[in-house]
Amino acid sequence: MTTRQFCDRLMLLAVLALASTLLHAQTYTVLHNFNETEGCCSNYPGMMAQGRDGNIYGATTGGGTHLYGNIFKMTPSGTLTSIYSFDPTNGAYPQGGISLGQDGNFYGTTYQGGAHSRGTIFKVTPAGVHTVLYSFSDTGDGAYPKTPPVQAQDGNLYGTTGNGSQYVLYQVTTSGTFTIAATILSQSYSPLLLGIDGNLYGTTLANGTYNGGTVFQFSPSLKTVKTIFNFHNEWSPTGPLMQGVDGALYGTTSSGGTGDGGVVFRLTTAGVYKILHTFSTTGATDGRFAYSGVVQGSDKFLYGVASVDGPGGFGTLFKVSTTGTGFAVVHSFAVATGDTPLTAFLAHTNGKLYGQTSHGGTHTPYGVVYSLDAGLSPFVNPVVLHSAKVGGTVEILGQGFTTATGVSFGTGTSTFTAVSSTYMTAKPVAGALTGQITVQEPSGNLLTPLKFKIVPSITSFTPTSGTVGTQVVITGMSLMGATAVKFGAIAATVFTVDSNTQATATVPNGAVTGKIQIVTPGGVATSATNFTVN
């Protein structure tokens, strides 16, 4: 073999390897074809949730025994089972899908039905035991909810609804105690997102400065709503927000932009906005009308769907980088294998993406459930919580847990219990730090995409009083990395972090009697008692 032939052979092998990688990275598989009995898939956002058992749970807007909607369970390989059928008494037509709670149960809403025929909030167990938590009455509490509530750090569930002139953000306990937490500007079709800062983020379809909708931040502790962005030239953000590994929020609008087909956007929690992709005019190959937001893969690309147009005319599955480059159509939807995708992706911890179409498939017009194998790495995910104190219980979803040899928080360790191969609990111990959770497994370590915060605490300080210039020794937990020590509202100009359990600070000029606070990457620790400034 000549040198030229050898080089040609290497080049051919490289091309074949690249082609194989690209083919693998774009494997679209129909897992289940919905039929008349099961009903059609959810409308947007149509959230699906991964259960503790590793199965996928979701809802259909119609079908079921009574034709008012259905809750289903599906294995990652596509075996689907109906576990609950709705009726007008217990709620009808669940449009937004479901979310997973810390208790292992699923929570959602029905658009109609219930005691007042204006929708319900419900809980359903993995075995299909259904409970109505609340029935909307349209007497100041809202009506016709479209999205599932989500659980926050305080253990309560939060969601949005409204009808006509009043739109509300509500709080409901897992046992069904309902209160109005705040009012919002207009209807919201996107479930709230629990951010790593403990706040909830959501969108409104309209109103705001330019009447194009908004992105807002809600504080569960303060019960306050703050608008952080007003849409203008693009509008109607129907899909859910997603927080990327960089801490920014990502989402889509279903309208506006230069082609009036919507956009993919990036928004920091401080309100800095950037358009990553603008969908083109009618008939364009990139698709139009992205109703369902995006998710982020291990390759850091954003994945989403546009509901119409594209090469086949029935919608596209696309990816785009977080800087807006590298936009590509990964799959072009067709009637035979499912078309007109409206629902959000579920990023399963096995690395695959799962979604639904609202039409097409073997039993047209009922749609399909599909998976995308984009060659993404498997990972682990905490259930609901993004932070905990040392000793707190953290629930983790993933795979291969029965052979796990350790769990670390940042560079610190934890105790853990593998309940099953797909679900474990872990308790960070002293020395745990804010950072990614790592589950150590013989086949390769699995990490959380986002950092998990280890919340600091203050147990005591000495002396308990003193003048300006006094050195105060503060004892606590998880104090490493502290960026500030405050006496009341006044920051100390001189402080040192002696260890993970101790810091020393000098009482600053202007300090007055009040609590001591230490700010770390994991949060803020506040003393139980005041330091007295003499």
Short mmCIF file of C-alpha atoms in Angstrom, two decimals:
data_model
loop_
_atom_site.label_atom_id
_atom_site.label_comp_id
_atom_site.label_asym_id
_atom_site.label_seq_id
_atom_site.Cartn_x
_atom_site.Cartn_y
_atom_site.Cartn_z
CA MET A 1 0.00 0.00 0.00
CA THR A 2 1.41 3.36 -1.00
CA THR A 3 1.57 6.35 1.34
CA ARG A 4 -1.14 8.06 -0.72
CA GLN A 5 -3.38 4.99 -0.48
CA PHE A 6 -2.76 4.78 3.25
CA CYS A 7 -3.72 8.45 3.71
CA ASP A 8 -6.81 8.00 1.55
CA ARG A 9 -7.80 5.00 3.67
CA LEU A 10 -7.38 7.01 6.89
CA MET A 11 -9.43 9.85 5.44
CA LEU A 12 -12.20 7.44 4.40
CA LEU A 13 -12.26 5.90 7.89
CA ALA A 14 -12.42 9.35 9.45
CA VAL A 15 -15.32 10.36 7.19
CA LEU A 16 -17.18 7.12 7.99
CA ALA A 17 -16.58 7.62 11.71
CA LEU A 18 -17.86 11.19 11.50
CA ALA A 19 -20.91 10.07 9.52
CA SER A 20 -21.59 7.37 12.11
CA THR A 21 -21.33 9.91 14.92
CA LEU A 22 -23.69 12.33 13.19
CA LEU A 23 -26.14 9.55 12.43
CA HIS A 24 -26.09 8.44 16.06
CA ALA A 25 -26.47 12.02 17.19
CA GLN A 26 -29.70 12.39 15.25
CA THR A 27 -31.58 9.15 15.97
CA TYR A 28 -35.30 9.88 16.15
CA THR A 29 -37.45 6.96 17.35
CA VAL A 30 -41.22 6.67 17.65
CA LEU A 31 -41.78 4.93 20.98
CA HIS A 32 -45.57 4.90 21.11
CA ASN A 33 -48.46 5.80 18.81
CA PHE A 34 -51.41 7.24 20.74
CA ASN A 35 -54.83 5.84 19.89
CA GLU A 36 -58.40 6.99 20.42
CA THR A 37 -58.68 5.29 23.81
CA GLU A 38 -55.50 6.87 25.15
CA GLY A 39 -56.31 10.26 23.64
CA CYS A 40 -54.19 12.89 22.04
CA CYS A 41 -51.01 14.16 23.62
CA SER A 42 -50.93 17.25 25.79
CA ASN A 43 -51.20 20.74 24.40
CA TYR A 44 -48.31 23.09 25.11
CA PRO A 45 -46.42 23.00 27.38
CA GLY A 46 -47.31 19.30 27.92
CA MET A 47 -44.67 18.66 30.56
CA MET A 48 -43.56 15.08 31.17
CA ALA A 49 -41.71 14.03 34.32
CA GLN A 50 -39.20 11.35 35.20
CA GLY A 51 -40.28 9.28 38.19
CA ARG A 52 -38.19 7.71 40.91
CA ASP A 53 -38.55 4.42 39.04
CA GLY A 54 -36.92 5.87 35.93
CA ASN A 55 -40.18 5.74 33.99
CA ILE A 56 -41.71 8.71 32.17
CA TYR A 57 -45.06 10.11 33.28
CA GLY A 58 -47.33 12.45 31.36
CA ALA A 59 -50.91 13.37 30.48
CA THR A 60 -53.15 13.41 27.43
CA THR A 61 -55.81 16.09 26.99
CA GLY A 62 -58.48 13.64 25.87
CA GLY A 63 -59.05 9.91 25.81
CA GLY A 64 -59.12 7.61 28.77
CA THR A 65 -62.09 5.62 30.02
CA HIS A 66 -64.33 8.69 30.19
CA LEU A 67 -62.73 10.62 27.27
CA TYR A 68 -61.72 13.54 29.52
CA GLY A 69 -58.00 12.89 29.69
CA ASN A 70 -55.51 10.36 30.84
CA ILE A 71 -52.35 9.99 32.97
CA PHE A 72 -49.83 7.56 31.53
CA LYS A 73 -46.62 5.84 32.54
CA MET A 74 -44.07 4.87 29.90
CA THR A 75 -40.78 3.01 30.16
CA PRO A 76 -37.80 4.70 28.48
CA SER A 77 -38.04 2.05 25.75
CA GLY A 78 -41.70 2.88 25.00
CA THR A 79 -44.04 0.52 26.88
CA LEU A 80 -46.98 2.76 27.79
CA THR A 81 -49.63 2.13 30.45
CA SER A 82 -52.61 4.31 31.36
CA ILE A 83 -52.77 4.73 35.14
CA TYR A 84 -55.67 7.19 35.62
CA SER A 85 -58.64 8.45 33.58
CA PHE A 86 -60.25 11.81 34.33
CA ASP A 87 -63.98 12.54 34.53
CA PRO A 88 -65.88 15.86 34.91
CA THR A 89 -66.23 15.41 38.68
CA ASN A 90 -62.52 14.96 39.35
CA GLY A 91 -61.34 17.28 36.59
CA ALA A 92 -61.26 17.23 32.82
CA TYR A 93 -58.76 17.90 30.03
CA PRO A 94 -55.30 18.22 31.64
CA GLN A 95 -53.49 20.44 29.14
CA GLY A 96 -50.13 21.19 30.69
CA GLY A 97 -48.78 17.83 31.77
CA ILE A 98 -47.40 17.05 35.23
CA SER A 99 -44.46 17.78 37.54
CA LEU A 100 -42.65 15.61 40.08
CA GLY A 101 -42.76 16.42 43.79
CA GLN A 102 -40.30 15.57 46.55
CA ASP A 103 -42.72 12.95 47.85
CA GLY A 104 -42.43 10.97 44.62
CA ASN A 105 -45.95 11.90 43.52
CA PHE A 106 -46.95 13.93 40.47
CA TYR A 107 -48.87 17.19 40.40
CA GLY A 108 -50.89 18.85 37.66
CA THR A 109 -54.02 20.77 36.74
CA THR A 110 -57.11 20.14 34.65
CA TYR A 111 -58.46 22.87 32.45
CA GLN A 112 -62.09 22.12 33.30
CA GLY A 113 -64.14 19.94 35.62
CA GLY A 114 -64.03 19.74 39.38
CA ALA A 115 -66.55 21.01 41.94
CA HIS A 116 -67.15 24.27 40.05
CA SER A 117 -66.40 23.08 36.50
CA ARG A 118 -63.51 25.54 36.23
CA GLY A 119 -60.56 23.25 36.67
CA THR A 120 -58.64 21.53 39.43
CA ILE A 121 -55.23 21.00 40.98
CA PHE A 122 -54.53 17.31 41.46
CA LYS A 123 -52.02 14.84 42.87
CA VAL A 124 -51.51 11.37 41.43
CA THR A 125 -49.24 8.63 42.72
CA PRO A 126 -47.08 6.46 40.42
CA ALA A 127 -49.66 3.73 41.01
CA GLY A 128 -52.47 5.97 39.74
CA VAL A 129 -54.14 6.99 43.00
CA HIS A 130 -55.66 10.40 42.24
CA THR A 131 -56.56 13.19 44.69
CA VAL A 132 -58.19 16.54 43.94
CA LEU A 133 -56.28 19.13 45.96
CA TYR A 134 -58.32 22.16 44.92
CA SER A 135 -61.21 23.11 42.60
CA PHE A 136 -61.11 26.59 41.07
CA SER A 137 -64.28 28.67 41.36
CA ASP A 138 -63.44 31.85 39.42
CA THR A 139 -64.23 33.97 42.47
CA GLY A 140 -60.87 35.69 42.79
CA ASP A 141 -58.93 32.43 42.74
CA GLY A 142 -58.68 32.14 38.98
CA ALA A 143 -60.04 29.51 36.63
CA TYR A 144 -59.13 27.19 33.76
CA PRO A 145 -55.50 26.48 34.74
CA LYS A 146 -53.27 25.40 31.88
CA THR A 147 -49.95 24.55 33.54
CA PRO A 148 -48.91 22.15 36.31
CA PRO A 149 -47.77 23.62 39.63
CA VAL A 150 -44.14 23.12 40.65
CA GLN A 151 -42.64 22.64 44.08
CA ALA A 152 -40.31 25.23 45.60
CA GLN A 153 -37.64 25.04 48.30
CA ASP A 154 -40.25 25.67 51.03
CA GLY A 155 -42.13 22.50 50.06
CA ASN A 156 -45.19 24.33 48.73
CA LEU A 157 -46.47 24.08 45.16
CA TYR A 158 -46.81 27.21 43.03
CA GLY A 159 -48.64 27.81 39.78
CA THR A 160 -50.47 30.41 37.72
CA THR A 161 -53.94 30.79 36.32
CA GLY A 162 -56.57 33.42 35.60
CA ASN A 163 -59.67 34.28 33.68
CA GLY A 164 -60.53 37.62 32.15
CA SER A 165 -59.38 40.59 34.20
CA GLN A 166 -57.52 38.85 37.03
CA TYR A 167 -54.51 36.56 36.82
CA VAL A 168 -52.99 35.02 39.89
CA LEU A 169 -49.95 33.17 41.12
CA TYR A 170 -51.15 30.68 43.72
CA GLN A 171 -49.62 28.60 46.47
CA VAL A 172 -50.99 25.21 47.45
CA THR A 173 -49.68 22.67 49.93
CA THR A 174 -49.35 19.00 49.06
CA SER A 175 -52.41 18.42 51.26
CA GLY A 176 -54.50 21.02 49.41
CA THR A 177 -54.41 24.27 51.41
CA PHE A 178 -54.78 26.98 48.76
CA THR A 179 -53.86 30.68 48.94
CA ILE A 180 -53.29 33.49 46.45
CA ALA A 181 -49.61 34.38 46.67
CA ALA A 182 -49.53 37.27 44.18
CA THR A 183 -51.14 38.71 41.06
CA ILE A 184 -49.47 38.71 37.64
CA LEU A 185 -49.96 40.84 34.54
CA SER A 186 -51.71 38.37 32.24
CA GLN A 187 -52.26 34.73 31.40
CA SER A 188 -49.24 32.43 31.64
CA TYR A 189 -48.87 29.22 29.63
CA SER A 190 -45.46 28.29 31.00
CA PRO A 191 -44.92 26.39 34.26
CA LEU A 192 -42.88 28.23 36.84
CA LEU A 193 -39.17 27.43 36.99
CA LEU A 194 -37.41 27.01 40.35
CA GLY A 195 -34.09 28.79 39.95
CA ILE A 196 -30.89 27.86 41.75
CA ASP A 197 -31.29 31.10 43.73
CA GLY A 198 -34.55 29.78 45.26
CA ASN A 199 -36.76 32.19 43.31
CA LEU A 200 -39.42 31.11 40.83
CA TYR A 201 -39.35 32.41 37.25
CA GLY A 202 -42.21 32.56 34.77
CA THR A 203 -43.62 34.38 31.78
CA THR A 204 -46.81 36.21 30.87
CA LEU A 205 -48.24 36.09 27.36
CA ALA A 206 -49.16 39.77 27.17
CA ASN A 207 -49.02 43.12 28.97
CA GLY A 208 -45.76 44.61 30.13
CA THR A 209 -44.25 47.80 28.74
CA TYR A 210 -44.89 46.87 25.11
CA ASN A 211 -47.83 44.47 25.63
CA GLY A 212 -45.69 41.63 24.29
CA GLY A 213 -45.43 39.66 27.51
CA THR A 214 -42.88 39.54 30.28
CA VAL A 215 -40.45 37.40 32.22
CA PHE A 216 -40.95 37.75 35.97
CA GLN A 217 -39.28 36.64 39.19
CA PHE A 218 -41.30 35.56 42.23
CA SER A 219 -39.87 35.27 45.74
CA PRO A 220 -41.67 32.53 47.72
CA SER A 221 -40.43 33.97 51.02
CA LEU A 222 -41.36 37.61 50.33
CA LYS A 223 -44.38 36.85 48.11
CA THR A 224 -43.27 39.55 45.67
CA VAL A 225 -43.30 39.61 41.86
CA LYS A 226 -40.66 41.52 39.93
CA THR A 227 -40.66 41.98 36.15
CA ILE A 228 -37.14 41.40 34.83
CA PHE A 229 -37.84 41.71 31.09
CA ASN A 230 -40.50 43.13 28.75
CA PHE A 231 -40.82 41.57 25.30
CA HIS A 232 -41.13 44.01 22.42
CA ASN A 233 -40.42 42.97 18.83
CA GLU A 234 -40.99 39.31 19.68
CA TRP A 235 -43.85 38.22 21.89
CA SER A 236 -46.03 35.42 23.35
CA PRO A 237 -43.51 33.34 25.34
CA THR A 238 -45.67 30.23 25.69
CA GLY A 239 -43.00 27.67 26.55
CA PRO A 240 -41.33 27.00 29.89
CA LEU A 241 -38.10 28.70 30.89
CA MET A 242 -34.95 26.63 31.44
CA GLN A 243 -31.88 27.54 33.50
CA GLY A 244 -28.62 26.70 31.76
CA VAL A 245 -25.34 25.62 33.28
CA ASP A 246 -24.21 29.25 33.01
CA GLY A 247 -27.09 30.36 35.27
CA ALA A 248 -28.94 32.21 32.50
CA LEU A 249 -32.56 31.58 31.54
CA TYR A 250 -33.39 30.24 28.09
CA GLY A 251 -36.72 30.08 26.30
CA THR A 252 -38.72 30.70 23.15
CA THR A 253 -41.45 32.99 21.92
CA SER A 254 -44.12 31.67 19.59
CA SER A 255 -44.50 34.92 17.66
CA GLY A 256 -42.61 38.01 16.57
CA GLY A 257 -39.08 38.51 15.37
CA THR A 258 -38.14 39.56 11.87
CA GLY A 259 -39.90 36.54 10.34
CA ASP A 260 -42.85 36.62 12.76
CA GLY A 261 -42.13 32.98 13.58
CA GLY A 262 -40.77 33.53 17.08
CA VAL A 263 -37.27 33.37 18.54
CA VAL A 264 -34.98 31.45 20.87
CA PHE A 265 -33.64 33.77 23.58
CA ARG A 266 -31.18 34.00 26.45
CA LEU A 267 -31.92 36.14 29.50
CA THR A 268 -29.87 36.62 32.64
CA THR A 269 -31.68 36.88 35.97
CA ALA A 270 -30.54 40.51 35.97
CA GLY A 271 -32.48 41.13 32.74
CA VAL A 272 -29.75 41.10 30.07
CA TYR A 273 -31.45 39.78 26.92
CA LYS A 274 -30.11 38.28 23.69
CA ILE A 275 -31.84 36.66 20.70
CA LEU A 276 -30.07 33.42 19.78
CA HIS A 277 -32.13 32.51 16.72
CA THR A 278 -34.96 34.14 14.80
CA PHE A 279 -37.26 31.77 12.94
CA SER A 280 -37.78 32.68 9.32
CA THR A 281 -40.82 33.49 7.24
CA THR A 282 -43.50 31.03 6.13
CA GLY A 283 -42.14 27.94 4.40
CA ALA A 284 -38.63 28.30 5.82
CA THR A 285 -36.50 25.23 6.48
CA ASP A 286 -35.79 26.08 10.14
CA GLY A 287 -39.46 25.85 11.16
CA ARG A 288 -41.75 28.34 12.88
CA PHE A 289 -43.67 28.84 16.11
CA ALA A 290 -41.60 27.30 18.93
CA TYR A 291 -44.30 26.88 21.57
CA SER A 292 -42.46 24.71 24.05
CA GLY A 293 -39.14 26.19 25.15
CA VAL A 294 -35.77 24.42 25.07
CA VAL A 295 -33.66 22.04 27.15
CA GLN A 296 -29.88 21.82 27.38
CA GLY A 297 -27.87 18.71 26.59
CA SER A 298 -24.50 17.59 27.95
CA ASP A 299 -22.99 19.07 24.78
CA LYS A 300 -24.21 22.46 26.08
CA PHE A 301 -26.45 22.90 23.00
CA LEU A 302 -30.09 23.89 23.40
CA TYR A 303 -32.69 21.53 21.90
CA GLY A 304 -36.26 22.44 21.01
CA VAL A 305 -39.05 22.02 18.49
CA ALA A 306 -40.87 24.32 16.07
CA SER A 307 -44.45 23.27 15.40
CA VAL A 308 -44.79 23.99 11.64
CA ASP A 309 -42.82 24.36 8.40
CA GLY A 310 -39.30 23.01 8.00
CA PRO A 311 -38.14 20.71 5.18
CA GLY A 312 -41.18 18.46 5.53
CA GLY A 313 -43.64 21.23 6.34
CA PHE A 314 -44.75 19.70 9.66
CA GLY A 315 -42.28 21.13 12.15
CA THR A 316 -38.63 20.72 13.09
CA LEU A 317 -36.51 19.48 15.94
CA PHE A 318 -33.57 21.88 16.23
CA LYS A 319 -30.47 22.63 18.23
CA VAL A 320 -28.59 25.89 18.75
CA SER A 321 -25.66 26.96 20.91
CA THR A 322 -26.03 29.27 23.90
CA THR A 323 -24.24 31.97 21.90
CA GLY A 324 -26.62 31.65 18.95
CA THR A 325 -24.25 29.88 16.56
CA GLY A 326 -24.50 26.40 15.12
CA PHE A 327 -28.27 26.34 14.55
CA ALA A 328 -29.23 23.06 12.87
CA VAL A 329 -32.36 21.09 12.12
CA VAL A 330 -31.85 17.69 13.73
CA HIS A 331 -35.13 16.13 12.56
CA SER A 332 -37.91 17.11 10.19
CA PHE A 333 -41.31 15.90 11.38
CA ALA A 334 -43.63 13.95 9.06
CA VAL A 335 -47.20 12.71 9.40
CA ALA A 336 -46.22 9.04 9.34
CA THR A 337 -43.92 9.35 12.36
CA GLY A 338 -45.64 12.20 14.20
CA ASP A 339 -46.01 15.84 13.28
CA THR A 340 -46.86 19.26 14.72
CA PRO A 341 -44.85 19.04 17.96
CA LEU A 342 -46.20 21.30 20.69
CA THR A 343 -44.91 19.86 23.96
CA ALA A 344 -41.73 20.48 25.89
CA PHE A 345 -38.82 18.05 25.95
CA LEU A 346 -38.06 15.86 28.95
CA ALA A 347 -34.30 15.53 29.36
CA HIS A 348 -34.07 12.07 30.91
CA THR A 349 -31.05 11.22 33.05
CA ASN A 350 -30.20 8.43 30.58
CA GLY A 351 -29.13 11.20 28.17
CA LYS A 352 -32.05 10.89 25.76
CA LEU A 353 -34.67 13.55 25.05
CA TYR A 354 -38.37 12.63 25.05
CA GLY A 355 -41.25 14.54 23.48
CA GLN A 356 -44.72 14.27 21.98
CA THR A 357 -46.38 15.34 18.78
CA SER A 358 -49.99 16.53 18.63
CA HIS A 359 -50.76 14.82 15.32
CA GLY A 360 -49.62 12.02 13.06
CA GLY A 361 -48.37 8.53 13.70
CA THR A 362 -50.05 5.21 13.05
CA HIS A 363 -53.36 6.36 14.51
CA THR A 364 -53.53 9.83 13.00
CA PRO A 365 -54.62 12.29 14.36
CA TYR A 366 -53.57 11.26 17.87
CA GLY A 367 -49.82 11.82 17.74
CA VAL A 368 -46.84 9.95 19.14
CA VAL A 369 -44.31 9.84 21.96
CA TYR A 370 -40.77 9.89 20.57
CA SER A 371 -37.19 9.93 21.75
CA LEU A 372 -34.11 11.64 20.36
CA ASP A 373 -30.77 9.97 20.89
CA ALA A 374 -28.38 12.85 20.30
CA GLY A 375 -25.37 11.05 21.72
CA LEU A 376 -25.68 13.01 24.97
CA SER A 377 -24.10 11.79 28.19
CA PRO A 378 -26.18 10.37 31.05
CA PHE A 379 -26.30 12.44 34.22
CA VAL A 380 -27.98 12.68 37.63
CA ASN A 381 -30.51 15.21 38.85
CA PRO A 382 -31.69 16.30 42.30
CA VAL A 383 -35.46 16.14 42.83
CA VAL A 384 -36.83 19.72 43.09
CA LEU A 385 -34.23 21.11 45.48
CA HIS A 386 -31.20 23.11 44.38
CA SER A 387 -29.77 23.58 47.89
CA ALA A 388 -29.55 21.98 51.32
CA LYS A 389 -27.71 22.33 54.60
CA VAL A 390 -25.20 19.80 55.86
CA GLY A 391 -27.23 16.85 57.13
CA GLY A 392 -30.22 17.61 54.90
CA THR A 393 -31.69 14.88 52.71
CA VAL A 394 -31.19 15.29 48.97
CA GLU A 395 -33.13 13.05 46.57
CA ILE A 396 -31.36 12.14 43.33
CA LEU A 397 -32.60 10.60 40.09
CA GLY A 398 -30.34 8.71 37.72
CA GLN A 399 -29.26 5.19 36.88
CA GLY A 400 -26.84 2.50 38.04
CA PHE A 401 -27.17 3.52 41.68
CA THR A 402 -27.01 -0.04 43.06
CA THR A 403 -23.30 -0.13 42.20
CA ALA A 404 -22.53 3.45 43.33
CA THR A 405 -19.48 3.75 45.57
CA GLY A 406 -19.85 7.35 46.73
CA VAL A 407 -21.63 10.69 46.38
CA SER A 408 -19.85 14.02 46.67
CA PHE A 409 -21.10 17.60 46.91
CA GLY A 410 -18.46 19.79 45.35
CA THR A 411 -15.27 18.27 46.74
CA GLY A 412 -16.96 17.16 49.97
CA THR A 413 -18.45 13.79 50.75
CA SER A 414 -21.83 12.55 51.93
CA THR A 415 -23.63 9.54 53.26
CA PHE A 416 -26.02 7.95 50.79
CA THR A 417 -28.62 5.22 50.36
CA ALA A 418 -29.34 3.63 46.98
CA VAL A 419 -33.08 2.98 47.23
CA SER A 420 -33.12 1.50 43.71
CA SER A 421 -31.04 1.60 40.56
CA THR A 422 -32.76 4.87 39.55
CA TYR A 423 -33.32 6.66 42.88
CA MET A 424 -31.12 7.46 45.87
CA THR A 425 -30.94 9.81 48.84
CA ALA A 426 -27.78 11.53 50.05
CA LYS A 427 -26.89 13.70 53.03
CA PRO A 428 -23.97 16.11 52.65
CA VAL A 429 -21.60 16.00 55.62
CA ALA A 430 -19.23 18.58 57.08
CA GLY A 431 -16.86 19.68 54.33
CA ALA A 432 -19.45 19.51 51.56
CA LEU A 433 -19.18 22.51 49.25
CA THR A 434 -21.34 24.24 46.67
CA GLY A 435 -20.70 22.59 43.32
CA GLN A 436 -21.87 19.74 41.15
CA ILE A 437 -23.13 16.55 42.76
CA THR A 438 -21.05 13.58 41.64
CA VAL A 439 -22.25 9.99 41.91
CA GLN A 440 -19.25 7.68 41.68
CA GLU A 441 -19.96 4.50 39.72
CA PRO A 442 -17.64 1.79 38.36
CA SER A 443 -18.84 2.44 34.81
CA GLY A 444 -18.10 6.17 35.09
CA ASN A 445 -19.04 9.04 37.35
CA LEU A 446 -22.36 10.86 36.82
CA LEU A 447 -22.73 14.59 37.54
CA THR A 448 -25.58 17.06 37.91
CA PRO A 449 -25.73 19.65 35.11
CA LEU A 450 -26.20 22.54 37.59
CA LYS A 451 -24.31 23.34 40.76
CA PHE A 452 -25.97 22.33 44.02
CA LYS A 453 -25.75 24.86 46.84
CA ILE A 454 -24.65 23.92 50.34
CA VAL A 455 -26.40 26.47 52.55
CA PRO A 456 -24.22 27.94 55.34
CA SER A 457 -25.29 28.32 58.96
CA ILE A 458 -24.16 30.30 62.02
CA THR A 459 -24.37 28.54 65.37
CA SER A 460 -22.67 31.07 67.66
CA PHE A 461 -20.30 34.04 67.86
CA THR A 462 -18.02 35.48 70.51
CA PRO A 463 -17.93 38.02 72.00
CA THR A 464 -21.65 38.80 71.80
CA SER A 465 -21.04 42.55 72.09
CA GLY A 466 -18.28 45.06 71.48
CA THR A 467 -17.22 48.34 70.01
CA VAL A 468 -16.19 49.19 66.45
CA GLY A 469 -12.87 47.42 65.81
CA THR A 470 -13.70 44.38 67.96
CA GLN A 471 -12.72 41.03 66.47
CA VAL A 472 -15.61 38.59 66.47
CA VAL A 473 -15.12 34.84 66.04
CA ILE A 474 -18.10 33.31 64.24
CA THR A 475 -18.76 29.57 64.40
CA GLY A 476 -20.97 27.74 61.93
CA MET A 477 -20.99 25.33 59.03
CA SER A 478 -20.16 25.56 55.31
CA LEU A 479 -18.45 28.95 55.63
CA MET A 480 -15.69 28.34 53.06
CA GLY A 481 -15.72 30.72 50.13
CA ALA A 482 -17.46 33.49 52.08
CA THR A 483 -17.57 36.73 50.13
CA ALA A 484 -18.95 39.03 52.84
CA VAL A 485 -19.62 39.31 56.56
CA LYS A 486 -22.24 41.84 57.67
CA PHE A 487 -23.10 43.35 61.03
CA GLY A 488 -26.68 44.38 60.47
CA ALA A 489 -26.60 46.01 57.05
CA ILE A 490 -22.95 47.09 57.28
CA ALA A 491 -20.32 44.92 55.62
CA ALA A 492 -17.09 44.24 57.46
CA THR A 493 -14.06 45.53 55.56
CA VAL A 494 -11.78 43.07 57.34
CA PHE A 495 -12.62 39.38 57.73
CA THR A 496 -10.98 35.99 57.26
CA VAL A 497 -12.38 32.53 56.76
CA ASP A 498 -10.37 30.39 59.15
CA SER A 499 -11.99 27.09 58.21
CA ASN A 500 -15.22 25.62 56.95
CA THR A 501 -16.63 26.08 60.47
CA GLN A 502 -15.11 29.39 61.57
CA ALA A 503 -14.67 32.97 60.37
CA THR A 504 -13.24 36.03 62.09
CA ALA A 505 -14.49 39.54 61.35
CA THR A 506 -13.79 43.03 62.62
CA VAL A 507 -16.80 45.15 63.59
CA PRO A 508 -16.87 47.92 60.92
CA ASN A 509 -17.45 51.63 61.24
CA GLY A 510 -21.14 52.48 61.21
CA ALA A 511 -22.22 49.10 62.54
CA VAL A 512 -25.29 49.04 64.77
CA THR A 513 -26.82 46.34 66.90
CA GLY A 514 -28.27 43.57 64.70
CA LYS A 515 -27.81 40.07 63.39
CA ILE A 516 -24.59 38.85 61.79
CA GLN A 517 -24.74 37.52 58.25
CA ILE A 518 -22.19 35.55 56.24
CA VAL A 519 -22.59 35.42 52.45
CA THR A 520 -21.21 32.34 50.65
CA PRO A 521 -21.68 30.75 47.20
CA GLY A 522 -24.28 28.51 48.87
CA GLY A 523 -26.41 31.31 50.29
CA VAL A 524 -26.63 33.56 53.33
CA ALA A 525 -26.26 32.43 56.93
CA THR A 526 -27.93 34.62 59.55
CA SER A 527 -27.31 34.46 63.30
CA ALA A 528 -30.26 33.68 65.55
CA THR A 529 -29.40 36.51 67.95
CA ASN A 530 -28.11 40.08 67.67
CA PHE A 531 -24.57 41.29 68.07
CA THR A 532 -24.69 44.33 70.35
CA VAL A 533 -22.58 47.30 69.28
CA ASN A 534 -21.52 49.25 72.36
#
